Amino acid sequence: MNLTNPYLISLCSQIEQQLNFKINHISDSKKCCVILEENKIKISSHTISRLFGLIKPYRSPYKSTLNLLSQFVNYSNWEDFCISQTNIPFDPNYFLTEATDGFSLSILQLILINEDFDSLKIILEKSKGSTDTTTLFTAAEIIGNYVRSSNKQNELLDILSKIGVGQLYFYECFVDENNLNNYFSNALIRYYLPQITDDYKKLYVYCFDISQKANKQLKPSNSIPLFEELIVSLDKNKCHFHELSRWLECLILIDGFNGNLQNTWEEHLNRVLNKSKIYCHNESCWIISRSLKALLLFDLKNEILIHKEFNDYIDLLMINQKKDNHYMSLYVIQLYWIYKSKYFKNKIIYTPFRISYALFENDSNEKIAIELATASIFATGDNKKIMKKNLKSFCNKVGAVWLLKLID
């Protein structure tokens, strides 16, 4: 376990107290997951093993996972858990870190505004070891949004690729799915890839490039041979769920470009279902949504709609979604579920959720496209005509062709 976050240490300790045994081995993680599932909490043994430091490298759990684990130890959510740990000092990153010469989000903003890149290296080094996800993702948003508009973009991309924390904040957390003019794909290959040795991080680079080329240019990527060579030596069971979801997506895209997908789509879909069922709700949604988009891109809509097990699982994901705990993958699934309900003429007693405008700025184009497509399903009269006139050109422009293949 990463010992720099006292709240996580306390959470792990209380989980073990609730279980009445220590989590020292992979077998303990699996035993823990069985008990969690008995309490209607679905978290993979892989995630538990990472949390307790049994699988390297350590990664802080997603907030949705922390919420579930907090509920297991009788708190309403992660924030409630943290507030209740009165014997634990506040993380100094929340308050006046300048006074302790620590990492400061305010100074990070000032450095970027003034393009003081020498100081950027200094301030990023101060954040090393932090496991505070709020600070991490805020820093990622600050850096990512600045990089997009910087006149010194290439210089900044190079600097961030050569600093471990810079890699984490920008290349691994911000992950610019909008990828205007392919700048992020090119940056991953030109700057980030030469600096990394971890094969699973290389997998992420190749998968991102393959997906972007497929969705935005409808072309196979030059990264496909590198991806196929790399996965021979990798283990799906050791992947983070994002890595696994991208891996499964790319297998579908490659078969699509090879002309094999009409023969293999069901095999792919069954594999995706089997893998997704061992993960919690949030993680499952990512595994399902990326593969769903890949299959739709190659006109497999009718085949997907008659796959009973897949559609039953989609229904389950929608039924089990948590209020105010929404993410882009669930946005994709919600759109498919609404279309499916209309297609089969099922009565919809459901108010679609809409993600806050301020969230997912790194994926804002697809977010808007999903919102427009969802609206188009309900539109009538002049609204329907306006949608039909404009939606296709927007989706083609931002690389959301899969979406058109679904609702057309």
Tab-separated table of C-alpha atoms in Angstrom:
chain	number	residue	atom	x	y	z
A	1	MET	CA	0.000	0.000	0.000
A	2	ASN	CA	1.120	3.585	-0.669
A	3	LEU	CA	1.663	4.958	2.845
A	4	THR	CA	1.519	8.675	1.965
A	5	ASN	CA	-2.269	9.019	2.231
A	6	PRO	CA	-3.480	8.611	5.838
A	7	TYR	CA	-7.120	8.353	4.791
A	8	LEU	CA	-6.412	5.334	2.566
A	9	ILE	CA	-4.394	3.719	5.352
A	10	SER	CA	-7.329	4.156	7.719
A	11	LEU	CA	-9.804	2.852	5.130
A	12	CYS	CA	-7.739	-0.291	4.511
A	13	SER	CA	-7.424	-0.883	8.239
A	14	GLN	CA	-11.188	-0.573	8.760
A	15	ILE	CA	-11.914	-2.855	5.803
A	16	GLU	CA	-9.732	-5.532	7.402
A	17	GLN	CA	-11.504	-5.021	10.732
A	18	GLN	CA	-14.875	-5.422	9.016
A	19	LEU	CA	-13.654	-8.574	7.230
A	20	ASN	CA	-11.995	-9.937	10.361
A	21	PHE	CA	-8.881	-10.942	8.412
A	22	LYS	CA	-5.799	-9.299	6.887
A	23	ILE	CA	-5.369	-8.808	3.132
A	24	ASN	CA	-1.801	-9.999	2.603
A	25	HIS	CA	-2.206	-12.187	-0.494
A	26	ILE	CA	-4.156	-12.289	-3.782
A	27	SER	CA	-6.301	-15.064	-2.318
A	28	ASP	CA	-7.298	-12.667	0.491
A	29	SER	CA	-8.400	-10.108	-2.130
A	30	LYS	CA	-10.609	-12.693	-3.809
A	31	LYS	CA	-12.095	-13.692	-0.454
A	32	CYS	CA	-12.737	-9.998	0.254
A	33	CYS	CA	-14.561	-9.587	-3.080
A	34	VAL	CA	-16.881	-12.484	-2.286
A	35	ILE	CA	-17.875	-10.805	0.980
A	36	LEU	CA	-18.264	-7.427	-0.740
A	37	GLU	CA	-20.557	-8.978	-3.341
A	38	GLU	CA	-22.645	-10.546	-0.584
A	39	ASN	CA	-23.138	-6.945	0.562
A	40	LYS	CA	-24.133	-5.939	-2.991
A	41	ILE	CA	-20.794	-4.197	-3.600
A	42	LYS	CA	-19.040	-5.292	-6.775
A	43	ILE	CA	-15.327	-4.505	-6.893
A	44	SER	CA	-12.747	-6.654	-8.679
A	45	SER	CA	-10.085	-8.575	-6.760
A	46	HIS	CA	-7.577	-6.826	-9.026
A	47	THR	CA	-8.666	-3.431	-7.659
A	48	ILE	CA	-8.517	-4.676	-4.059
A	49	SER	CA	-5.050	-6.120	-4.647
A	50	ARG	CA	-3.826	-2.793	-6.040
A	51	LEU	CA	-5.281	-0.878	-3.088
A	52	PHE	CA	-3.458	-3.099	-0.607
A	53	GLY	CA	-0.192	-2.976	-2.570
A	54	LEU	CA	-0.237	-6.619	-3.696
A	55	ILE	CA	-0.052	-5.642	-7.389
A	56	LYS	CA	2.403	-3.077	-8.700
A	57	PRO	CA	2.512	-0.302	-9.634
A	58	TYR	CA	0.264	1.220	-6.972
A	59	ARG	CA	-2.609	3.374	-8.263
A	60	SER	CA	-5.060	5.317	-6.145
A	61	PRO	CA	-8.593	3.914	-6.575
A	62	TYR	CA	-11.229	5.917	-8.417
A	63	LYS	CA	-13.589	7.909	-6.252
A	64	SER	CA	-16.501	5.635	-7.181
A	65	THR	CA	-14.547	2.693	-5.765
A	66	LEU	CA	-13.697	4.630	-2.609
A	67	ASN	CA	-17.384	5.480	-2.182
A	68	LEU	CA	-18.311	1.791	-2.304
A	69	LEU	CA	-15.592	0.753	0.129
A	70	SER	CA	-16.603	3.568	2.490
A	71	GLN	CA	-20.161	2.247	2.418
A	72	PHE	CA	-18.837	-1.202	3.327
A	73	VAL	CA	-17.348	0.240	6.524
A	74	ASN	CA	-20.628	2.021	7.304
A	75	TYR	CA	-20.119	5.516	5.888
A	76	SER	CA	-22.310	7.112	3.227
A	77	ASN	CA	-19.431	7.891	0.845
A	78	TRP	CA	-15.710	8.706	0.673
A	79	GLU	CA	-16.140	12.329	1.783
A	80	ASP	CA	-18.175	11.223	4.785
A	81	PHE	CA	-15.448	8.715	5.669
A	82	CYS	CA	-12.678	11.330	5.464
A	83	ILE	CA	-14.593	13.897	7.522
A	84	SER	CA	-15.163	11.270	10.207
A	85	GLN	CA	-11.450	10.493	10.601
A	86	THR	CA	-10.885	13.333	13.064
A	87	ASN	CA	-7.596	11.898	14.308
A	88	ILE	CA	-6.069	12.204	10.844
A	89	PRO	CA	-4.504	15.537	9.839
A	90	PHE	CA	-5.836	17.308	6.768
A	91	ASP	CA	-3.807	16.831	3.633
A	92	PRO	CA	-1.711	20.034	3.471
A	93	ASN	CA	-2.444	20.357	-0.250
A	94	TYR	CA	-5.931	21.612	0.630
A	95	PHE	CA	-4.704	24.669	2.544
A	96	LEU	CA	-1.941	27.275	2.175
A	97	THR	CA	0.655	24.883	0.815
A	98	GLU	CA	2.775	27.888	-0.130
A	99	ALA	CA	3.541	28.399	3.585
A	100	THR	CA	5.035	24.902	3.873
A	101	ASP	CA	6.788	25.186	0.496
A	102	GLY	CA	4.611	22.343	-0.792
A	103	PHE	CA	2.850	21.715	-4.078
A	104	SER	CA	0.494	24.598	-4.899
A	105	LEU	CA	-2.252	24.666	-7.522
A	106	SER	CA	-2.180	28.476	-7.404
A	107	ILE	CA	1.530	28.588	-8.211
A	108	LEU	CA	1.028	25.992	-10.949
A	109	GLN	CA	-1.514	28.299	-12.609
A	110	LEU	CA	0.783	31.333	-12.285
A	111	ILE	CA	3.742	29.440	-13.781
A	112	LEU	CA	1.708	28.357	-16.814
A	113	ILE	CA	0.278	31.833	-17.383
A	114	ASN	CA	3.803	33.303	-17.381
A	115	GLU	CA	5.297	30.317	-19.259
A	116	ASP	CA	7.993	29.956	-16.575
A	117	PHE	CA	8.855	26.396	-17.548
A	118	ASP	CA	11.967	26.204	-15.362
A	119	SER	CA	9.754	26.763	-12.328
A	120	LEU	CA	7.242	24.261	-13.724
A	121	LYS	CA	9.736	21.462	-13.193
A	122	ILE	CA	10.297	22.574	-9.584
A	123	ILE	CA	6.616	22.813	-8.635
A	124	LEU	CA	5.706	19.484	-10.266
A	125	GLU	CA	8.458	17.731	-8.332
A	126	LYS	CA	6.846	19.013	-5.102
A	127	SER	CA	3.699	16.995	-5.876
A	128	LYS	CA	5.525	13.661	-6.046
A	129	GLY	CA	4.011	11.026	-3.785
A	130	SER	CA	0.645	12.751	-3.412
A	131	THR	CA	-2.303	10.349	-3.503
A	132	ASP	CA	-4.954	13.050	-3.198
A	133	THR	CA	-7.115	12.438	-6.266
A	134	THR	CA	-8.838	15.840	-6.054
A	135	THR	CA	-5.505	17.657	-6.299
A	136	LEU	CA	-4.254	15.279	-8.981
A	137	PHE	CA	-7.195	15.708	-11.330
A	138	THR	CA	-7.411	19.456	-10.706
A	139	ALA	CA	-3.734	19.795	-11.646
A	140	ALA	CA	-4.346	17.631	-14.705
A	141	GLU	CA	-7.218	19.889	-15.825
A	142	ILE	CA	-5.150	23.047	-15.284
A	143	ILE	CA	-2.196	21.692	-17.262
A	144	GLY	CA	-4.304	20.046	-19.975
A	145	ASN	CA	-6.403	23.100	-20.740
A	146	TYR	CA	-3.310	25.290	-20.835
A	147	VAL	CA	-1.409	22.945	-23.182
A	148	ARG	CA	-4.283	23.043	-25.665
A	149	SER	CA	-3.986	26.802	-26.174
A	150	SER	CA	-0.272	27.386	-25.580
A	151	ASN	CA	1.836	29.077	-28.235
A	152	LYS	CA	4.711	26.974	-26.923
A	153	GLN	CA	2.803	23.719	-27.086
A	154	ASN	CA	5.631	21.512	-28.419
A	155	GLU	CA	8.102	22.803	-25.838
A	156	LEU	CA	5.618	22.164	-23.059
A	157	LEU	CA	4.728	18.691	-24.363
A	158	ASP	CA	8.419	17.792	-24.374
A	159	ILE	CA	8.986	19.082	-20.815
A	160	LEU	CA	5.959	17.216	-19.433
A	161	SER	CA	7.061	13.969	-21.070
A	162	LYS	CA	10.451	14.121	-19.314
A	163	ILE	CA	9.077	14.658	-15.793
A	164	GLY	CA	7.434	11.661	-14.127
A	165	VAL	CA	4.724	13.779	-12.539
A	166	GLY	CA	4.233	15.657	-15.810
A	167	GLN	CA	3.625	12.326	-17.546
A	168	LEU	CA	1.057	11.428	-14.905
A	169	TYR	CA	-0.852	14.717	-14.896
A	170	PHE	CA	-1.026	15.362	-18.626
A	171	TYR	CA	-0.397	12.206	-20.643
A	172	GLU	CA	-2.026	9.699	-18.273
A	173	CYS	CA	-4.762	11.668	-16.450
A	174	PHE	CA	-5.883	14.453	-18.785
A	175	VAL	CA	-5.972	12.150	-21.870
A	176	ASP	CA	-7.306	14.632	-24.421
A	177	GLU	CA	-9.922	12.633	-26.316
A	178	ASN	CA	-10.873	15.769	-28.278
A	179	ASN	CA	-7.373	15.540	-29.783
A	180	LEU	CA	-7.718	18.615	-32.015
A	181	ASN	CA	-5.663	18.146	-35.203
A	182	ASN	CA	-4.321	14.914	-33.670
A	183	TYR	CA	-1.977	16.870	-31.402
A	184	PHE	CA	-2.458	14.511	-28.426
A	185	SER	CA	-1.959	11.327	-30.486
A	186	ASN	CA	1.180	12.800	-31.996
A	187	ALA	CA	2.438	13.951	-28.587
A	188	LEU	CA	1.975	10.475	-27.112
A	189	ILE	CA	4.067	8.936	-29.874
A	190	ARG	CA	6.647	11.686	-30.312
A	191	TYR	CA	7.272	12.771	-26.714
A	192	TYR	CA	5.717	10.338	-24.229
A	193	LEU	CA	6.469	6.957	-25.821
A	194	PRO	CA	10.283	7.393	-25.968
A	195	GLN	CA	10.321	8.167	-22.207
A	196	ILE	CA	8.423	5.088	-20.965
A	197	THR	CA	9.518	1.490	-20.460
A	198	ASP	CA	6.350	0.005	-18.930
A	199	ASP	CA	4.667	-2.237	-21.522
A	200	TYR	CA	1.187	-1.487	-20.215
A	201	LYS	CA	1.782	2.232	-20.732
A	202	LYS	CA	2.955	1.448	-24.280
A	203	LEU	CA	-0.278	-0.510	-24.721
A	204	TYR	CA	-2.236	2.623	-23.785
A	205	VAL	CA	-0.342	4.704	-26.390
A	206	TYR	CA	-0.911	2.226	-29.212
A	207	CYS	CA	-4.565	1.725	-28.282
A	208	PHE	CA	-5.264	5.449	-28.105
A	209	ASP	CA	-3.731	5.998	-31.548
A	210	ILE	CA	-5.611	3.038	-33.084
A	211	SER	CA	-8.934	4.225	-31.656
A	212	GLN	CA	-8.436	7.841	-32.719
A	213	LYS	CA	-7.485	6.922	-36.291
A	214	ALA	CA	-10.475	4.585	-36.529
A	215	ASN	CA	-13.065	6.966	-35.104
A	216	LYS	CA	-11.853	10.240	-36.604
A	217	GLN	CA	-10.305	9.173	-39.886
A	218	LEU	CA	-11.927	5.751	-40.441
A	219	LYS	CA	-8.440	4.411	-41.169
A	220	PRO	CA	-6.226	1.711	-39.638
A	221	SER	CA	-3.332	3.117	-37.589
A	222	ASN	CA	0.348	2.451	-38.146
A	223	SER	CA	0.387	1.429	-34.479
A	224	ILE	CA	-1.550	-1.786	-35.199
A	225	PRO	CA	1.533	-3.983	-35.877
A	226	LEU	CA	3.201	-2.605	-32.721
A	227	PHE	CA	0.056	-3.321	-30.709
A	228	GLU	CA	-0.198	-6.882	-32.053
A	229	GLU	CA	3.456	-7.564	-31.298
A	230	LEU	CA	3.184	-6.128	-27.775
A	231	ILE	CA	0.042	-7.951	-26.582
A	232	VAL	CA	1.683	-11.353	-27.146
A	233	SER	CA	3.684	-10.807	-23.940
A	234	LEU	CA	0.979	-9.059	-21.869
A	235	ASP	CA	-1.570	-10.481	-19.436
A	236	LYS	CA	-5.126	-9.113	-19.532
A	237	ASN	CA	-5.504	-9.983	-15.847
A	238	LYS	CA	-2.730	-7.526	-14.940
A	239	CYS	CA	-4.313	-4.621	-16.803
A	240	HIS	CA	-5.954	-1.630	-15.198
A	241	PHE	CA	-9.577	-1.654	-16.366
A	242	HIS	CA	-8.918	1.300	-18.701
A	243	GLU	CA	-6.049	-0.606	-20.306
A	244	LEU	CA	-8.220	-3.698	-20.680
A	245	SER	CA	-11.127	-1.738	-22.167
A	246	ARG	CA	-8.844	-0.157	-24.766
A	247	TRP	CA	-7.242	-3.528	-25.558
A	248	LEU	CA	-10.623	-5.186	-26.214
A	249	GLU	CA	-11.753	-2.181	-28.274
A	250	CYS	CA	-8.694	-2.412	-30.512
A	251	LEU	CA	-9.154	-6.133	-31.149
A	252	ILE	CA	-12.611	-5.296	-32.520
A	253	LEU	CA	-11.340	-2.372	-34.613
A	254	ILE	CA	-8.557	-4.480	-36.134
A	255	ASP	CA	-10.999	-7.226	-37.121
A	256	GLY	CA	-13.204	-4.503	-38.588
A	257	PHE	CA	-10.428	-3.199	-40.814
A	258	ASN	CA	-9.393	-6.753	-41.770
A	259	GLY	CA	-12.934	-7.574	-42.858
A	260	ASN	CA	-13.267	-10.358	-40.254
A	261	LEU	CA	-15.715	-8.740	-37.867
A	262	GLN	CA	-18.867	-10.235	-39.413
A	263	ASN	CA	-17.480	-13.639	-38.412
A	264	THR	CA	-15.989	-12.683	-35.031
A	265	TRP	CA	-18.329	-10.037	-33.558
A	266	GLU	CA	-20.144	-12.497	-31.267
A	267	GLU	CA	-16.853	-13.907	-29.982
A	268	HIS	CA	-15.720	-10.358	-29.193
A	269	LEU	CA	-18.981	-9.458	-27.497
A	270	ASN	CA	-18.963	-12.589	-25.341
A	271	ARG	CA	-15.362	-11.911	-24.317
A	272	VAL	CA	-16.234	-8.339	-23.364
A	273	LEU	CA	-19.199	-9.517	-21.289
A	274	ASN	CA	-17.174	-12.156	-19.465
A	275	LYS	CA	-14.426	-9.673	-18.623
A	276	SER	CA	-16.715	-6.836	-17.579
A	277	LYS	CA	-18.671	-8.943	-15.092
A	278	ILE	CA	-15.707	-9.254	-12.715
A	279	TYR	CA	-15.432	-5.469	-12.331
A	280	CYS	CA	-17.487	-2.903	-10.418
A	281	HIS	CA	-20.138	-0.754	-12.118
A	282	ASN	CA	-17.880	2.122	-13.190
A	283	GLU	CA	-15.168	-0.191	-14.500
A	284	SER	CA	-17.660	-2.437	-16.314
A	285	CYS	CA	-19.177	0.577	-18.058
A	286	TRP	CA	-15.820	1.511	-19.582
A	287	ILE	CA	-15.183	-2.040	-20.794
A	288	ILE	CA	-18.654	-2.258	-22.323
A	289	SER	CA	-18.843	1.241	-23.833
A	290	ARG	CA	-15.537	1.209	-25.725
A	291	SER	CA	-16.298	-2.153	-27.332
A	292	LEU	CA	-19.883	-1.089	-28.063
A	293	LYS	CA	-18.655	1.981	-29.970
A	294	ALA	CA	-16.176	-0.124	-31.956
A	295	LEU	CA	-18.855	-2.608	-33.004
A	296	LEU	CA	-21.247	0.188	-33.984
A	297	LEU	CA	-18.541	1.864	-36.062
A	298	PHE	CA	-18.493	-1.232	-38.289
A	299	ASP	CA	-22.289	-1.428	-38.685
A	300	LEU	CA	-22.972	-4.245	-36.206
A	301	LYS	CA	-26.003	-2.473	-34.675
A	302	ASN	CA	-28.568	-5.071	-35.708
A	303	GLU	CA	-26.416	-7.920	-34.439
A	304	ILE	CA	-25.882	-6.210	-31.069
A	305	LEU	CA	-29.590	-5.500	-30.656
A	306	ILE	CA	-30.480	-9.214	-30.859
A	307	HIS	CA	-27.741	-10.377	-28.469
A	308	LYS	CA	-29.918	-11.106	-25.441
A	309	GLU	CA	-27.166	-11.531	-22.833
A	310	PHE	CA	-25.530	-8.254	-23.847
A	311	ASN	CA	-28.786	-6.302	-23.727
A	312	ASP	CA	-29.754	-7.836	-20.391
A	313	TYR	CA	-26.401	-6.671	-19.032
A	314	ILE	CA	-26.976	-3.166	-20.409
A	315	ASP	CA	-30.324	-3.117	-18.568
A	316	LEU	CA	-28.524	-4.185	-15.380
A	317	LEU	CA	-25.944	-1.402	-15.691
A	318	MET	CA	-28.690	1.176	-16.136
A	319	ILE	CA	-30.739	-0.172	-13.215
A	320	ASN	CA	-27.711	-0.158	-10.905
A	321	GLN	CA	-26.399	3.301	-11.761
A	322	LYS	CA	-25.905	5.608	-8.798
A	323	LYS	CA	-27.509	9.036	-8.634
A	324	ASP	CA	-24.968	11.843	-9.187
A	325	ASN	CA	-22.231	9.301	-9.951
A	326	HIS	CA	-22.051	9.611	-13.702
A	327	TYR	CA	-19.182	9.172	-16.159
A	328	MET	CA	-18.676	9.309	-19.912
A	329	SER	CA	-18.873	5.547	-20.388
A	330	LEU	CA	-22.306	5.469	-18.739
A	331	TYR	CA	-23.332	8.362	-21.020
A	332	VAL	CA	-22.602	6.114	-24.029
A	333	ILE	CA	-24.509	3.220	-22.474
A	334	GLN	CA	-27.482	5.435	-21.614
A	335	LEU	CA	-27.759	6.544	-25.259
A	336	TYR	CA	-27.674	2.945	-26.491
A	337	TRP	CA	-30.204	1.893	-23.856
A	338	ILE	CA	-32.638	4.687	-24.823
A	339	TYR	CA	-32.278	3.848	-28.518
A	340	LYS	CA	-32.776	0.153	-27.743
A	341	SER	CA	-35.939	0.914	-25.755
A	342	LYS	CA	-37.356	2.983	-28.634
A	343	TYR	CA	-36.303	0.347	-31.191
A	344	PHE	CA	-38.212	-2.384	-29.348
A	345	LYS	CA	-41.060	0.041	-28.608
A	346	ASN	CA	-40.610	-0.345	-24.873
A	347	LYS	CA	-42.279	2.286	-22.732
A	348	ILE	CA	-39.566	4.497	-21.205
A	349	ILE	CA	-40.289	5.676	-17.675
A	350	TYR	CA	-36.920	7.306	-17.226
A	351	THR	CA	-35.446	10.798	-17.159
A	352	PRO	CA	-32.044	10.760	-18.893
A	353	PHE	CA	-29.248	12.265	-16.857
A	354	ARG	CA	-27.106	15.009	-18.348
A	355	ILE	CA	-23.481	15.478	-17.359
A	356	SER	CA	-22.577	18.921	-16.019
A	357	TYR	CA	-21.171	21.277	-18.635
A	358	ALA	CA	-18.032	21.819	-16.560
A	359	LEU	CA	-17.114	18.119	-16.466
A	360	PHE	CA	-15.101	16.048	-18.961
A	361	GLU	CA	-13.645	19.011	-20.840
A	362	ASN	CA	-11.040	16.624	-22.277
A	363	ASP	CA	-13.885	14.765	-24.012
A	364	SER	CA	-16.323	17.618	-24.562
A	365	ASN	CA	-16.901	16.973	-28.281
A	366	GLU	CA	-18.203	13.436	-27.808
A	367	LYS	CA	-20.128	14.522	-24.724
A	368	ILE	CA	-21.981	17.145	-26.789
A	369	ALA	CA	-22.551	14.655	-29.611
A	370	ILE	CA	-24.112	12.150	-27.187
A	371	GLU	CA	-26.362	14.863	-25.746
A	372	LEU	CA	-27.499	15.901	-29.214
A	373	ALA	CA	-28.126	12.309	-30.263
A	374	THR	CA	-30.111	11.644	-27.086
A	375	ALA	CA	-32.173	14.772	-27.746
A	376	SER	CA	-32.753	13.701	-31.357
A	377	ILE	CA	-34.380	10.451	-30.228
A	378	PHE	CA	-37.050	12.437	-28.386
A	379	ALA	CA	-37.345	15.314	-30.896
A	380	THR	CA	-40.478	15.875	-32.980
A	381	GLY	CA	-41.669	18.333	-35.652
A	382	ASP	CA	-39.294	21.172	-36.560
A	383	ASN	CA	-36.878	20.113	-33.840
A	384	LYS	CA	-36.537	16.691	-35.486
A	385	LYS	CA	-35.833	18.276	-38.889
A	386	ILE	CA	-33.211	20.645	-37.459
A	387	MET	CA	-31.501	17.777	-35.642
A	388	LYS	CA	-31.433	15.627	-38.763
A	389	LYS	CA	-30.009	18.520	-40.787
A	390	ASN	CA	-27.164	19.364	-38.413
A	391	LEU	CA	-26.264	16.340	-36.286
A	392	LYS	CA	-24.590	14.322	-39.026
A	393	SER	CA	-22.136	17.064	-39.969
A	394	PHE	CA	-21.231	17.683	-36.306
A	395	CYS	CA	-20.613	13.990	-35.580
A	396	ASN	CA	-18.476	13.622	-38.695
A	397	LYS	CA	-16.523	16.720	-37.714
A	398	VAL	CA	-15.696	15.534	-34.164
A	399	GLY	CA	-15.213	11.840	-34.966
A	400	ALA	CA	-18.388	10.404	-33.446
A	401	VAL	CA	-19.421	8.347	-36.482
A	402	TRP	CA	-20.300	5.361	-34.255
A	403	LEU	CA	-23.120	7.480	-32.891
A	404	LEU	CA	-24.613	8.066	-36.352
A	405	LYS	CA	-24.434	4.338	-37.035
A	406	LEU	CA	-26.555	3.798	-33.920
A	407	ILE	CA	-29.349	6.345	-34.373
A	408	ASP	CA	-29.654	6.353	-38.198
